[in-house]
Coordinates of C-alpha atoms in Angstrom, one line a residue:
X1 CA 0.0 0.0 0.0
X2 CA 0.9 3.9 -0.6
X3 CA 2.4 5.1 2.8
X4 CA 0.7 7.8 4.5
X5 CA 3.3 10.7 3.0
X6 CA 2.5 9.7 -0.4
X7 CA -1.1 9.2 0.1
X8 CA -1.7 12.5 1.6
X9 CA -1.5 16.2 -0.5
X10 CA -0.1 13.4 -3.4
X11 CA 1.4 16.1 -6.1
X12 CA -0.2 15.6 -9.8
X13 CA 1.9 13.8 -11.8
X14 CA 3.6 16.5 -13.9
X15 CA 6.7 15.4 -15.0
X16 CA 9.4 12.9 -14.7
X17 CA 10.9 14.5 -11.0
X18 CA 7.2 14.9 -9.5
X19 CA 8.2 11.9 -7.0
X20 CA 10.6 14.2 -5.6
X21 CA 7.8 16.4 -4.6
X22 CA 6.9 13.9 -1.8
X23 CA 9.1 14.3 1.3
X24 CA 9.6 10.9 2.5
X25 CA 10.4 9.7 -0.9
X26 CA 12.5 12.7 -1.5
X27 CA 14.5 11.7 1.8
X28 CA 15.0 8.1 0.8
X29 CA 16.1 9.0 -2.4
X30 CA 18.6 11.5 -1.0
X31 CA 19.7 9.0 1.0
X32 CA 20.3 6.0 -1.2
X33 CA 22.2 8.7 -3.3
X34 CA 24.8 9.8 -0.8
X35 CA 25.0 5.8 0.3
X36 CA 25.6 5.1 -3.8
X37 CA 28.3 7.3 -3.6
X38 CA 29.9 6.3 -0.9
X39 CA 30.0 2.8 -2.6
X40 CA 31.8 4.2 -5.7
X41 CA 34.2 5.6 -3.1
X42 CA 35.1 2.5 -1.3
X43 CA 34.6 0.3 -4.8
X44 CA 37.6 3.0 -6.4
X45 CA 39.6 2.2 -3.0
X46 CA 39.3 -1.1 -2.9
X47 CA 40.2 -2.0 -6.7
X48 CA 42.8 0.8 -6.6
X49 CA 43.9 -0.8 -3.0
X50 CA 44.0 -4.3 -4.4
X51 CA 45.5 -3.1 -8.0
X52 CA 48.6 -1.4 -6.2
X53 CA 49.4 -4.1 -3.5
X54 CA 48.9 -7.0 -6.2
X55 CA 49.5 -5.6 -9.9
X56 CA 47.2 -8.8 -10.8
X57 CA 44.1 -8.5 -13.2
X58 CA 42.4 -11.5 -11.4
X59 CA 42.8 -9.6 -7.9
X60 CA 41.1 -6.9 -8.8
X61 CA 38.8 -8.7 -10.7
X62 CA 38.4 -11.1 -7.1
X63 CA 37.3 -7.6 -5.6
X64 CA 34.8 -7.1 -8.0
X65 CA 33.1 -10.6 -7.9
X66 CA 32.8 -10.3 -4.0
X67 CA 31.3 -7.5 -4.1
X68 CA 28.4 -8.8 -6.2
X69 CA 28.9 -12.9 -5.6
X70 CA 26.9 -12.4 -2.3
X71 CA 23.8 -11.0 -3.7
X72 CA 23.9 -14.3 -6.4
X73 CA 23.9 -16.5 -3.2
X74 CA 21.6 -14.1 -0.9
X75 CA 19.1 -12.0 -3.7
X76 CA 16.2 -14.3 -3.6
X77 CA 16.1 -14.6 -0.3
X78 CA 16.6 -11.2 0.7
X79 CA 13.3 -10.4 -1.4
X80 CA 11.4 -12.7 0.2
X81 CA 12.3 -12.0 3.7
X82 CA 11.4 -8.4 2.3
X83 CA 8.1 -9.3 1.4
X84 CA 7.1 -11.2 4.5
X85 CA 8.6 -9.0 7.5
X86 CA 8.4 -4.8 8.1
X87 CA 10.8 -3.6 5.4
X88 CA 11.2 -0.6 7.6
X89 CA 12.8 -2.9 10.3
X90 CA 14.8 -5.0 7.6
X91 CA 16.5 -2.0 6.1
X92 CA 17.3 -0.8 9.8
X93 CA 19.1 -4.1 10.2
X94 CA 21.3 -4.7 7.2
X95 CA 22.1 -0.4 7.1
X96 CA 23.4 -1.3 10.7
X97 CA 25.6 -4.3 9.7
X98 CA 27.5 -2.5 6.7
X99 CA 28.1 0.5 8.9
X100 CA 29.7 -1.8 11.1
X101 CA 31.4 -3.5 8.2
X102 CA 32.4 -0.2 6.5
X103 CA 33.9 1.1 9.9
X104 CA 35.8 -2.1 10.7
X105 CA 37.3 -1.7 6.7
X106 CA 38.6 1.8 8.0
X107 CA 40.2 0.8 10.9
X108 CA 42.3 -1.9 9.1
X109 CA 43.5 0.4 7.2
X110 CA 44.6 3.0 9.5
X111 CA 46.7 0.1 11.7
X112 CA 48.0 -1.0 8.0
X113 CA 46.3 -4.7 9.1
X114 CA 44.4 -4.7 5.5
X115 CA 45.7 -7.5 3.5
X116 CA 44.6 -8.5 0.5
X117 CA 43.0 -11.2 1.6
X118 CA 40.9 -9.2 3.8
X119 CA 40.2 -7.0 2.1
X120 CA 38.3 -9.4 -0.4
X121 CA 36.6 -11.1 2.6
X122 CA 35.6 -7.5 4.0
X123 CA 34.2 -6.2 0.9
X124 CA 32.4 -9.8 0.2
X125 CA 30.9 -9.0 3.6
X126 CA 29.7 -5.4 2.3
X127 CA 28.2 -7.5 -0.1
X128 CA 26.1 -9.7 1.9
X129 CA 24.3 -6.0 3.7
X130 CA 24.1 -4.7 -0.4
X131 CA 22.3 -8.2 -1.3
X132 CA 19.9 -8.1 1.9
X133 CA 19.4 -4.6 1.4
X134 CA 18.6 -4.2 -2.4
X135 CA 15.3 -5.7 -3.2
X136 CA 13.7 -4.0 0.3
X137 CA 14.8 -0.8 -0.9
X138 CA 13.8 -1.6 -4.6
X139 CA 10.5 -2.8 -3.7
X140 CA 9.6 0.7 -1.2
X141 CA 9.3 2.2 -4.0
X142 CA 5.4 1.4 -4.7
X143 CA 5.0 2.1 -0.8
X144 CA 6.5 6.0 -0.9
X145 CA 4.7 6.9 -4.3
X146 CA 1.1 6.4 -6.0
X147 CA 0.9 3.9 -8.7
X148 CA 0.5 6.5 -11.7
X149 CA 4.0 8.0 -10.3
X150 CA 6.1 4.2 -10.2
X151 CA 7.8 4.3 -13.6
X152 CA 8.9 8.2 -12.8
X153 CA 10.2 7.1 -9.4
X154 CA 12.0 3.9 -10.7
X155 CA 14.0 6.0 -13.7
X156 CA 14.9 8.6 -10.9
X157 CA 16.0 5.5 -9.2
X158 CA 18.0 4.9 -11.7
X159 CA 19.2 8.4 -12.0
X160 CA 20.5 8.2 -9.0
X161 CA 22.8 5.3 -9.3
X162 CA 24.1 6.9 -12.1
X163 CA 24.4 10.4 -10.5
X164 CA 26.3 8.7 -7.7
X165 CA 28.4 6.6 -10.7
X166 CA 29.3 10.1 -12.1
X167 CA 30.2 11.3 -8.9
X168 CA 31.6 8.8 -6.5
X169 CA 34.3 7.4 -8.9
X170 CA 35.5 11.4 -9.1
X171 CA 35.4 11.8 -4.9
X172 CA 36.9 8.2 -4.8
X173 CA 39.6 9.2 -6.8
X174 CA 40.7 12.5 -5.1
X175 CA 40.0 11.4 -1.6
X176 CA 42.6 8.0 -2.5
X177 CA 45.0 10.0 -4.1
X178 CA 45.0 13.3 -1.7
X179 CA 43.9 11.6 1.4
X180 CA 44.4 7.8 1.0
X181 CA 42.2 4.6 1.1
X182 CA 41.3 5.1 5.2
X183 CA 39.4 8.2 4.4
X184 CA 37.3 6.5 1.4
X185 CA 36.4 3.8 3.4
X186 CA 36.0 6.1 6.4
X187 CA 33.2 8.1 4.3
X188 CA 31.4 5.1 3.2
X189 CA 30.3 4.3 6.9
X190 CA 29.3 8.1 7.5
X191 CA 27.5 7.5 4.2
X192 CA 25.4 4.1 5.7
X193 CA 25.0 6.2 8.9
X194 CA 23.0 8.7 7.4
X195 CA 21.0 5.8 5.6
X196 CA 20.2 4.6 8.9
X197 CA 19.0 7.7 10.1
X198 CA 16.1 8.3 7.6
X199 CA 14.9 4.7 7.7
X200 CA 14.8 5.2 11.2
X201 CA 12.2 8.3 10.7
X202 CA 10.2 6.7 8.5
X203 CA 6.6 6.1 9.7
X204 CA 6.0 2.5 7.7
X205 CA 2.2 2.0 7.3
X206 CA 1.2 -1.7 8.5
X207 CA 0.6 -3.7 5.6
X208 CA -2.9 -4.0 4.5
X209 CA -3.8 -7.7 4.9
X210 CA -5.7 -9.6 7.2
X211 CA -4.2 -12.9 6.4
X212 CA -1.0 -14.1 8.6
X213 CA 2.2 -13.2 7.1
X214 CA 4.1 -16.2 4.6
X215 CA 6.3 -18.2 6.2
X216 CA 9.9 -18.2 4.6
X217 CA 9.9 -21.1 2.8
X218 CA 6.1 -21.1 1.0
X219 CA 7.0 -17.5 0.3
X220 CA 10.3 -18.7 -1.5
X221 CA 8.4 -21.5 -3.3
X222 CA 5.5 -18.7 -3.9
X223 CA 8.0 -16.4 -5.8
X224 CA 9.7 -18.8 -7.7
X225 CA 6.5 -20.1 -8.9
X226 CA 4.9 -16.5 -9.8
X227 CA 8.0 -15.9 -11.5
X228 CA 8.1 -19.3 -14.0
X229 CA 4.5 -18.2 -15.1
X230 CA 5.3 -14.6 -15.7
X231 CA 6.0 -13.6 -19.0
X232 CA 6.9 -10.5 -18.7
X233 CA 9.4 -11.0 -16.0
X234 CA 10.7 -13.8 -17.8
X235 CA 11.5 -11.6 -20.7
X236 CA 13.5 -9.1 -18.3
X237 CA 15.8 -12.0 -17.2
X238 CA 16.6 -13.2 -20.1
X239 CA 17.8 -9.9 -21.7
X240 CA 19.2 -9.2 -18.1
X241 CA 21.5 -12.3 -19.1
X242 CA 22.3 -11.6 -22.6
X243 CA 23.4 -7.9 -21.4
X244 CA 25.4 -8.0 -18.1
X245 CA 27.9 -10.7 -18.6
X246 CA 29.5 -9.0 -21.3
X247 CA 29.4 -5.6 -19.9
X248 CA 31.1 -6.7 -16.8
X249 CA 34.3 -6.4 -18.9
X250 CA 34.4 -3.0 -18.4
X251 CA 34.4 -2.7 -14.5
X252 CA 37.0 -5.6 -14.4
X253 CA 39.2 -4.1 -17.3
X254 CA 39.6 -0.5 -17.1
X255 CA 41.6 0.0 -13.6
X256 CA 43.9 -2.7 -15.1
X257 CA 44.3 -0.6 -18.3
X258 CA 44.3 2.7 -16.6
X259 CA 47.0 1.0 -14.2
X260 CA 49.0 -0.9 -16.4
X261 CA 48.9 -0.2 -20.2
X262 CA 48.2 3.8 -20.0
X263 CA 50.6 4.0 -16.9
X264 CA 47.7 6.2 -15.4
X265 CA 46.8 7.4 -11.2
X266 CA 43.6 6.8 -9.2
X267 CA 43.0 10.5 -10.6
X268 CA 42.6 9.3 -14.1
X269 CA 41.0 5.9 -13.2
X270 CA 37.9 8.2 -11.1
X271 CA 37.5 10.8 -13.9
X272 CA 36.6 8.4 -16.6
X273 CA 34.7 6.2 -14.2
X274 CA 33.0 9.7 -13.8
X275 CA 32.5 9.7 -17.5
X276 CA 30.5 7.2 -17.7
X277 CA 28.3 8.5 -14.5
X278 CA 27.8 11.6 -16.7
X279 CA 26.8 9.3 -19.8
X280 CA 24.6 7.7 -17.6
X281 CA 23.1 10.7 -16.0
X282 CA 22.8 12.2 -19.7
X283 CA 21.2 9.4 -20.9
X284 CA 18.8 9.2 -18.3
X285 CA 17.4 13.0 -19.2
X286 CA 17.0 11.7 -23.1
X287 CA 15.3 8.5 -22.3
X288 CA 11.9 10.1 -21.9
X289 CA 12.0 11.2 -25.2
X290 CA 14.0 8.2 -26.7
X291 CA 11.3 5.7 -25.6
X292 CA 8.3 7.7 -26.9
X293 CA 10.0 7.3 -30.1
X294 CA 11.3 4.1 -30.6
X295 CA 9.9 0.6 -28.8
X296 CA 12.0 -0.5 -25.8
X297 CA 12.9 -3.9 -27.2
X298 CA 14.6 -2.2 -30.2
X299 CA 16.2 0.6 -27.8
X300 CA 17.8 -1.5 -25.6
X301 CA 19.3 -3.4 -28.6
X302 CA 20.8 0.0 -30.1
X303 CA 22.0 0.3 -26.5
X304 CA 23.6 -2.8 -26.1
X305 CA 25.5 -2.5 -29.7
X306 CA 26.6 0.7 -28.1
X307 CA 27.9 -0.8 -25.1
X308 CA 29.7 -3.3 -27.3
X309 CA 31.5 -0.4 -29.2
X310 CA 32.8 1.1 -25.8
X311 CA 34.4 -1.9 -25.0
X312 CA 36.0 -2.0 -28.4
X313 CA 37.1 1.4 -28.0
X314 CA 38.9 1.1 -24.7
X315 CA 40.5 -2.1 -26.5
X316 CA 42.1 -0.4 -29.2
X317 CA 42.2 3.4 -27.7
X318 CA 45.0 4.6 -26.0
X319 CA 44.6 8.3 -25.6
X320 CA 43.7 10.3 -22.4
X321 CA 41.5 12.8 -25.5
X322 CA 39.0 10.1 -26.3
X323 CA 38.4 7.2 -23.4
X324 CA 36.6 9.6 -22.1
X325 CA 34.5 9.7 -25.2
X326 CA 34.2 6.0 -24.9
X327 CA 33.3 6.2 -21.0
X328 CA 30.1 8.7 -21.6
X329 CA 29.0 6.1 -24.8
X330 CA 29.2 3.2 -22.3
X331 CA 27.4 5.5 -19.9
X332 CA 24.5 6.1 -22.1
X333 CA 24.5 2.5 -23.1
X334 CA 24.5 1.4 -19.5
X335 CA 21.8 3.7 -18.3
X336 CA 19.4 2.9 -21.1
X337 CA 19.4 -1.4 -20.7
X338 CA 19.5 -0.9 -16.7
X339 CA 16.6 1.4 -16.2
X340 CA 14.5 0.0 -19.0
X341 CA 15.0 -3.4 -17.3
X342 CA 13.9 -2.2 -13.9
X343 CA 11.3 -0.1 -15.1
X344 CA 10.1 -3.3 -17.1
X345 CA 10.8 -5.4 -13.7
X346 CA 9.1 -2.9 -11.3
X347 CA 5.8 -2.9 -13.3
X348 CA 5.7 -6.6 -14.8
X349 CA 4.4 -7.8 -10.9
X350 CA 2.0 -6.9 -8.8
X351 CA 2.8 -5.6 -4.8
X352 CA 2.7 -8.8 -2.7
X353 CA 5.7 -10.1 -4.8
X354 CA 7.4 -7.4 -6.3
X355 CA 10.5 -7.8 -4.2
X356 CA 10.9 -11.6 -4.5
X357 CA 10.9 -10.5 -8.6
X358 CA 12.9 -7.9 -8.2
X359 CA 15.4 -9.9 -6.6
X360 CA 15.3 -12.5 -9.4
X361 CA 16.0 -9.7 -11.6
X362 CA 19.0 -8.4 -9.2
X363 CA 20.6 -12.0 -9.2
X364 CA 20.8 -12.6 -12.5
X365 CA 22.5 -9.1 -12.7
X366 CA 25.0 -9.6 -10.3
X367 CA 25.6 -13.5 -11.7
X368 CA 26.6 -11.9 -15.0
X369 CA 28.5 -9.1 -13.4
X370 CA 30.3 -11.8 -11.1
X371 CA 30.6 -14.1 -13.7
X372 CA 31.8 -11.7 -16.4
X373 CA 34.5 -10.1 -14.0
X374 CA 36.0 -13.5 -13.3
X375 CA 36.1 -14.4 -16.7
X376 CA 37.2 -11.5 -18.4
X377 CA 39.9 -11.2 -15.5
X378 CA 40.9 -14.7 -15.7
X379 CA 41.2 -14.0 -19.7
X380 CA 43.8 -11.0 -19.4
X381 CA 45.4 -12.4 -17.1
X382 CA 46.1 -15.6 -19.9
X383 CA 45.8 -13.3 -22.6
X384 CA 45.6 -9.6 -22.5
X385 CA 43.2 -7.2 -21.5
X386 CA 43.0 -5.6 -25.2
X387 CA 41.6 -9.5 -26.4
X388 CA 39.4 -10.0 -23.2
X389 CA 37.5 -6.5 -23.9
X390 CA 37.5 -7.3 -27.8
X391 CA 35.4 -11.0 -27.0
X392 CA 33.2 -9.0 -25.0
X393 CA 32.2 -7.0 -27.0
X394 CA 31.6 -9.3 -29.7
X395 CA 29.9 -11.3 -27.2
X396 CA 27.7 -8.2 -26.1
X397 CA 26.6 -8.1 -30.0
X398 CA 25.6 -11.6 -30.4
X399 CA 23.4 -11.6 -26.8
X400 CA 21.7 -8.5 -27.8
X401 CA 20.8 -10.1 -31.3
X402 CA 19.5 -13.2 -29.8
X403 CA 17.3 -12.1 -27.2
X404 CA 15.8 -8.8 -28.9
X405 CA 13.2 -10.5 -30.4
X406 CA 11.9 -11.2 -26.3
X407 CA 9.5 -8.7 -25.6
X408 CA 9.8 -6.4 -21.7
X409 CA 7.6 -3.1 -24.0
X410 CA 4.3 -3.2 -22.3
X411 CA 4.7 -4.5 -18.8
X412 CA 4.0 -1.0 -17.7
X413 CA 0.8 -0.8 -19.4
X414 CA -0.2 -4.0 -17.2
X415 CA -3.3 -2.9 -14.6
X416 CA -1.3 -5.4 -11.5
X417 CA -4.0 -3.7 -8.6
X418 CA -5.5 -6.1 -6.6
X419 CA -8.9 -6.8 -8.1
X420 CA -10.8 -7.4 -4.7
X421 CA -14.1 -9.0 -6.8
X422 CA -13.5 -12.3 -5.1
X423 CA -16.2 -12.0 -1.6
X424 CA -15.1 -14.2 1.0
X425 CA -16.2 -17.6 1.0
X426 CA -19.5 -18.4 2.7
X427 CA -19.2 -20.9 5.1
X428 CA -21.7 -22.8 7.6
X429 CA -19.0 -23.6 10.1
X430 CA -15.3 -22.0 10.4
X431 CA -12.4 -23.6 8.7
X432 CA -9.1 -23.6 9.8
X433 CA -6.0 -21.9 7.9
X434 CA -4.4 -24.8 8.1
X435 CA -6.8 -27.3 6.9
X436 CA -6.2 -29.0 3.2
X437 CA -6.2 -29.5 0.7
X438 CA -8.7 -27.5 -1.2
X439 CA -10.8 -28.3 -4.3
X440 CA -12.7 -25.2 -6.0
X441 CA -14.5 -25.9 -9.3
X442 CA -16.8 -23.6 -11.3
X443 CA -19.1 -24.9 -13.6
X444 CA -19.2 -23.2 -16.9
X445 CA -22.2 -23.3 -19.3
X446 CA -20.5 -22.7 -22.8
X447 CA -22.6 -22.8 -26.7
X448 CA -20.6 -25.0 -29.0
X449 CA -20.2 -22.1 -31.6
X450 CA -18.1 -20.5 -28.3
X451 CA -15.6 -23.5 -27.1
X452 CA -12.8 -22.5 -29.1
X453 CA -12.5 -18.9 -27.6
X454 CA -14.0 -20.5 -24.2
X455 CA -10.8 -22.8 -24.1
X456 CA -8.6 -20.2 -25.2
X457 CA -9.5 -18.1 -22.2
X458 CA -9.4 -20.7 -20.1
X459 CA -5.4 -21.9 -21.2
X460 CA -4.9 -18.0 -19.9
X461 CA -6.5 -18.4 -17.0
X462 CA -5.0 -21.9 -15.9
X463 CA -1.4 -19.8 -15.9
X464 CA -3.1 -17.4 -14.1
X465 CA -4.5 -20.0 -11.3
X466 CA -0.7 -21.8 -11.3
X467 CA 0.9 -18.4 -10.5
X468 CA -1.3 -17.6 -7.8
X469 CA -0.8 -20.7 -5.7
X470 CA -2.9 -23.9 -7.2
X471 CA -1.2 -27.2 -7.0
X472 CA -3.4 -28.7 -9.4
X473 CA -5.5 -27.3 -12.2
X474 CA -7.9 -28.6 -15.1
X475 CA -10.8 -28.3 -17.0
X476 CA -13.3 -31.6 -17.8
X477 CA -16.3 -31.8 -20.0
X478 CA -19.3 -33.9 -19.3
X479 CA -19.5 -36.0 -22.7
X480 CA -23.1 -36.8 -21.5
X481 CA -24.2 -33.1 -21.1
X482 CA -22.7 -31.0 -24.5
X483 CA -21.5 -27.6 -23.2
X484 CA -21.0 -28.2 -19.4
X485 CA -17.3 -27.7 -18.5
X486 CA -16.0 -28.2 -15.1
X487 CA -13.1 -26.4 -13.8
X488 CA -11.5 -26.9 -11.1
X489 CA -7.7 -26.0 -9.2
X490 CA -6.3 -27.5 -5.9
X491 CA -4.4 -25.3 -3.3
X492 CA -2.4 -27.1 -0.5
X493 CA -4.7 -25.1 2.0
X494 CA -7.2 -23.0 3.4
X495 CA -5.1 -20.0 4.3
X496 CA -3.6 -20.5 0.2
X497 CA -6.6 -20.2 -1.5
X498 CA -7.8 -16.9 0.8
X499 CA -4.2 -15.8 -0.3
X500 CA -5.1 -16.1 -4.1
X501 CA -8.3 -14.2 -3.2
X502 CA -5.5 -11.3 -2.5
X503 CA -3.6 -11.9 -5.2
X504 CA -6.2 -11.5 -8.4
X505 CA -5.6 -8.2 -10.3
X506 CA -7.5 -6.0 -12.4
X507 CA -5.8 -7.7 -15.3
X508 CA -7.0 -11.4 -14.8
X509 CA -10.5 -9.9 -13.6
X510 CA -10.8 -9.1 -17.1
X511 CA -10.0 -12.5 -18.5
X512 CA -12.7 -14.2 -15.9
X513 CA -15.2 -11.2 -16.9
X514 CA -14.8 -12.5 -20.7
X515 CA -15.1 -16.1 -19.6
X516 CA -18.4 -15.0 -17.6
X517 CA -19.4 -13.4 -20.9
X518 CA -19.1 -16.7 -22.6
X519 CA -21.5 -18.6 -20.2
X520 CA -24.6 -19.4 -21.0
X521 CA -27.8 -19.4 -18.5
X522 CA -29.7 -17.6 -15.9
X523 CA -27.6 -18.5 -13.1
X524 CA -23.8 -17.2 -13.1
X525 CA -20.9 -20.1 -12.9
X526 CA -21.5 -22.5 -9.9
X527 CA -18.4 -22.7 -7.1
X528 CA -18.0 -25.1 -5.4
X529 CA -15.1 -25.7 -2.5
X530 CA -14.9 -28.8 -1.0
X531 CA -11.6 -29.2 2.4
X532 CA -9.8 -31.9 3.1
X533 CA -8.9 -32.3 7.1
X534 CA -10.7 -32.8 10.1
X535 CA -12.7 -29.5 10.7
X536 CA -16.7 -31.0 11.6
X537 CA -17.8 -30.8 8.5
X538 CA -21.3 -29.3 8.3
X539 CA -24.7 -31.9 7.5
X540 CA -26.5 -29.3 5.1
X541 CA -25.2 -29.7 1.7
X542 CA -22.1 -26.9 0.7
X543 CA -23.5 -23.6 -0.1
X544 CA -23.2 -22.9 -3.6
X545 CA -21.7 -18.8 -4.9
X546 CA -19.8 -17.2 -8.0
X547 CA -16.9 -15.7 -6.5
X548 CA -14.5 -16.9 -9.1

């Protein structure tokens, strides 16, 4: 649900930064911004640490890969914790541990105790709070902002990251190479304490649900089974894995060619990561008009042939005049596949397991970025790094040619609200929660001219009855009785099916409205449920209603 400070004096939406107009939003933005940039900071001091105590590609690359190996192992169930327990309370907790982790990073490096074995376990450990921490503060989003303002809120997301990408390589850079690596990693943990401080003032509304909350496994199980019936979703991982492997060669490649082939500082390294911040952020401010203009499958195609040239380009370019050229292409390339993918992931689910998707989404990211960064370190370190960024990028053009043709334009035109045209069950006696399994079966009148598009519908709706928690589904036809068809869908109990109750949108209302449409006779579809267990069961016979 919308909390209370975006539900209350809700600006009109007026333009792409009208989420900023709500305060509590505004605050969590703010902060996630100065908490992004302190990342870039300790990510530049921690490569540049490693780089100059090692002078090995795989090292650095080892730095890399633990920074994002953790939310691989830790993404999926980080979202579904974060859809089960008070996010507000969640983020509190894993703010607090890489604070402490952040801190502890510092001080090792002050007593010159940081070795580079350490320091890939400490920034594996950063890792861990980033994987806990992302999908919460991915899925807020919906909470701090009304629905028609999500897709502006989750591009200034996006903005954002790339805001603190332009800006926290540049800080990162000045404060290693004026200050040294103490004082990074020293203004990282400022950065998470400042984190914890608005979380800490914001007044979470109590979810809106009078059902018990999911227990951690059935709500892992529950998001990996909305998630292999989603098609829209489905889509965004599989051009998140045809993207992010092969542009992962550019975080793992350029402080080795900065370092080693262009003999360069940690000055030069942060001002062409700042680059490709300022690609990013440029990009971002052109999107708006790019996607009105061209259809978001074929963009982020363009974009990915982009990225594959900016990886060719810092191949074969060794002049401090035009990397940067190449960093603010990669930029713009970057930005354009990331936030059309979230944007895509954001809007492709409905509330109740928007995190668990977006942490799908977020582990297959980080896979190919951890993935890509070993193996494209692993390859200069045989090879060189001119040949490991040339494969990528040839790589990046043969993903984005196979997986264009997989469609993420139109998951924000989906209507995911919660339908609420399901009444409770009528019941002579109470049933318990945990009582199962459950039968429900409608009975469908259809005309013969109408069982091709009746069975049609019905194919939809069978996905739809699968996502939403049905262990079983069907549909049977009397052969005695032409035009009588019986569906009928098993969930493992009680408390399950009131849960799918929750979780029909306005989107598969529709389809059951056309399916209602299609049935024939003065009464609407007969439902039936019929428990399993060993509640008394009552003598008259069940009572009979159309609430499917």
């Amino acid at each position: 649900m919308v909390n209370a400070s975006a539900s209350q004096n809700s600006p009109q939406v007026d333009g792409a930064w009208s989420p900023l107009k709500i305060r509590m939003f505004r605050s969590i933005w703010l902060a996630i911004l100065a908490s992004n940039i302190g990342t870039w900071v300790n990510d530049v001091a921690a490569a540049w640490v490693m780089a100059e105590r090692t002078g090995s590609a795989l090292m650095v690359a080892l730095v890399q890969a633990a920074t994002t190996l953790p939310i691989v192992l830790l993404a999926l169930a980080a979202g579904t914790l974060a859809d089960i327990v008070d996010r507000r309370k969640y983020l509190l907790f894993t703010q607090g541990w890489m604070l402490l982790v952040a801190a502890a990073t510092a001080v090792l490096t002050a007593l010159d105790l940081l070795t580079p074995q350490l320091l890939v376990l400490l920034t594996f450990c950063m890792g861990c709070g980033a994987a806990m921490a992302m999908p919460a503060q991915a899925a807020i989003v919906s909470e701090l902002v009304p629905q028609p303002m999500l897709a502006s809120a989750v591009a200034l997301n996006s903005i954002g990251i790339n805001i603190a990408r332009s800006i926290g390589p540049a800080i990162g850079g000045v404060i290693v190479a004026q200050l040294g690596a103490v004082w990074a990693f020293g203004f990282n943990a400022i950065t998470f304490a400042a984190m914890l401080l608005v979380v800490w003032g914001w007044k979470r509304d109590p979810k809106a649900s009078s059902l018990p909350p999911e227990g951690f496994g059935a709500g892992l199980k529950a998001g990996l089974r909305y998630a292999s019936r989603a098609g829209r979703l489905q889509a965004v991982l599989i051009k998140s894995a045809g993207f992010f492997f092969f542009a992962a060669a550019m975080n793992a490649m350029l402080p080795v060619v900065v370092r080693g082939q262009m003999q360069g500082g940690a000055g030069q390294y942060g001002v062409l990561l700042g680059c490709i911040g300022i690609g990013a952020v440029g990009g971002a401010l052109l999107l708006p008009k790019l996607r009105a203009r061209l259809d978001r499958d074929l963009l982020v195609l363009l974009a990915t042939l982009s990225l594959a040239a900016s990886l060719a380009g810092l191949a074969l370019t060794r002049s401090w005049y035009v990397l940067p050229l190449v960093m603010l292409v990669n930029g713009f390339a970057w930005i354009t596949v990331l936030s059309s993918l979230q944007i895509a992931a954001q809007t492709a689910v409905p509330a109740w397991v928007r995190a668990r998707a977006l942490a799908l989404y977020i582990m297959v990211f980080s896979a190919g970025m951890a993935a890509g960064g070993l193996s494209w370190g692993a390859m200069a370190q045989r090879t060189s790094p001119e040949l490991a960024l040339l494969v990528a990028a040839a790589g990046a053009v043969i993903g984005g040619l196979l997986v264009w043709r997989v469609r993420i334009a139109g998951a924000e035109d989906l209507n995911l609200s919660p339908a609420g045209h399901w009444p409770a069950p009528e019941l002579s006696v109470p049933v318990s929660n945990d009582r199962g399994p459950v039968l429900v079966t409608i009975e469908y009148r259809i005309d013969a001219a109408d069982r091709a598009a009746f069975q049609a519908q019905m194919r939809t709706l069978g996905t739809i009855r699968r996502r939403d928690g049905a262990v079983v589904w069907g549909v049977v036809e009397d052969v005695a009785t032409p035009g009588i068809h019986l569906e009928y869908f098993v969930a493992a109990s009680w408390l399950e099916h009131l849960r799918q109750h929750e979780r029909i949108t306005a989107d598969d209302k529709a389809i059951q409205e056309a399916l209602r449409a299609l049935h024939r006779g003065e009464r609407a579809p007969v439902v039936r449920h019929f428990v399993g267990g060993h509640d008394p069961l009552p003598a008259a016979a069940p009572h009979h209603h159309s609430d499917i």
